[in-house]
């Protein structure tokens, strides 16, 4: 039996246990389903709900966030995406993670602007979010190359995309611009003070498809989705390391030697 079929069988068993109020068994079965096939957002979404019933709000919030990542940009899973966003926002609020809550609730409100619970919770959440100081670049030595302004960023990946999150709060949507290259991405942000910060990730570890890469400005971060030129290839780093360059050089040297008689 394939992993996908195994995951689906375990998922159905988990649903039955859930409806019978056997929540601990249900959680265990959802976890096994995820272990068999970790690409299905609904598995995480259902485990999130059972974890909430078991009082594990942190685990529920994490699962809802994962479910929203897996169902984003999939038109046939819009209902699951909305629900994952709403539940993540709700549980993040309970955990006092107000910035994360606001981010998910804003996305949910964009999908369904008339949802009363989302609107009410978003209004409460936005009152509790706080701005952070504008990131400052360190002084540069004369003649030195400009340093990248310090800002926190994280990344993760799916089979098709590398998702880069640059954490800068309260950036206006028209104040950010992203340029995509074959193996580079450049982010430019105009701050409220009028200054402009640039963040270059160059070279990336692998090639991307610039025309299918996108970005979105959110309340707490800028999310950049890099379309992999080679779907399924796992990136070990976001940017090319010295070891990557050395390995590439050795590979090219070996190829050139094969052509020498």
GROMACS .gro file of N, CA and C in nm, residues 132-137 149-152 167-169 191 195 197 199:
model
   51
  132UNK      N    1   0.745   4.766   1.580
  132UNK     CA    2   0.884   4.748   1.623
  132UNK      C    3   0.968   4.855   1.556
  133UNK      N    4   1.083   4.888   1.616
  133UNK     CA    5   1.168   4.990   1.554
  133UNK      C    6   1.212   4.950   1.414
  134UNK      N    7   1.234   5.048   1.331
  134UNK     CA    8   1.284   5.023   1.196
  134UNK      C    9   1.422   4.962   1.204
  135UNK      N   10   1.449   4.854   1.127
  135UNK     CA   11   1.583   4.793   1.130
  135UNK      C   12   1.687   4.892   1.082
  136UNK      N   13   1.798   4.894   1.153
  136UNK     CA   14   1.905   4.988   1.121
  136UNK      C   15   2.027   4.913   1.068
  137UNK      N   16   2.086   4.969   0.966
  137UNK     CA   17   2.211   4.912   0.914
  137UNK      C   18   2.327   4.960   1.000
  149UNK      N   19   2.114   4.525   0.582
  149UNK     CA   20   2.056   4.565   0.710
  149UNK      C   21   2.012   4.442   0.788
  150UNK      N   22   2.035   4.445   0.918
  150UNK     CA   23   2.001   4.329   0.999
  150UNK      C   24   1.851   4.320   1.017
  151UNK      N   25   1.796   4.206   0.982
  151UNK     CA   26   1.654   4.181   1.001
  151UNK      C   27   1.637   4.029   1.009
  152UNK      N   28   1.544   3.985   1.092
  152UNK     CA   29   1.523   3.842   1.108
  152UNK      C   30   1.451   3.786   0.985
  167UNK      N   31   1.094   3.939   0.842
  167UNK     CA   32   1.010   3.993   0.948
  167UNK      C   33   1.033   4.144   0.967
  168UNK      N   34   0.951   4.221   0.898
  168UNK     CA   35   0.947   4.367   0.915
  168UNK      C   36   0.800   4.404   0.930
  169UNK      N   37   0.767   4.470   1.040
  169UNK     CA   38   0.627   4.500   1.068
  169UNK      C   39   0.579   4.629   1.003
  191UNK      N   40   1.087   5.257   0.426
  191UNK     CA   41   1.036   5.267   0.561
  191UNK      C   42   0.957   5.397   0.579
  195UNK      N   43   1.357   5.635   0.456
  195UNK     CA   44   1.478   5.561   0.418
  195UNK      C   45   1.438   5.433   0.344
  197UNK      N   46   1.561   5.035   0.266
  197UNK     CA   47   1.648   4.923   0.300
  197UNK      C   48   1.640   4.817   0.191
  199UNK      N   49   1.753   4.417   0.077
  199UNK     CA   50   1.795   4.286   0.127
  199UNK      C   51   1.814   4.195   0.005
   0.00000   0.00000   0.00000
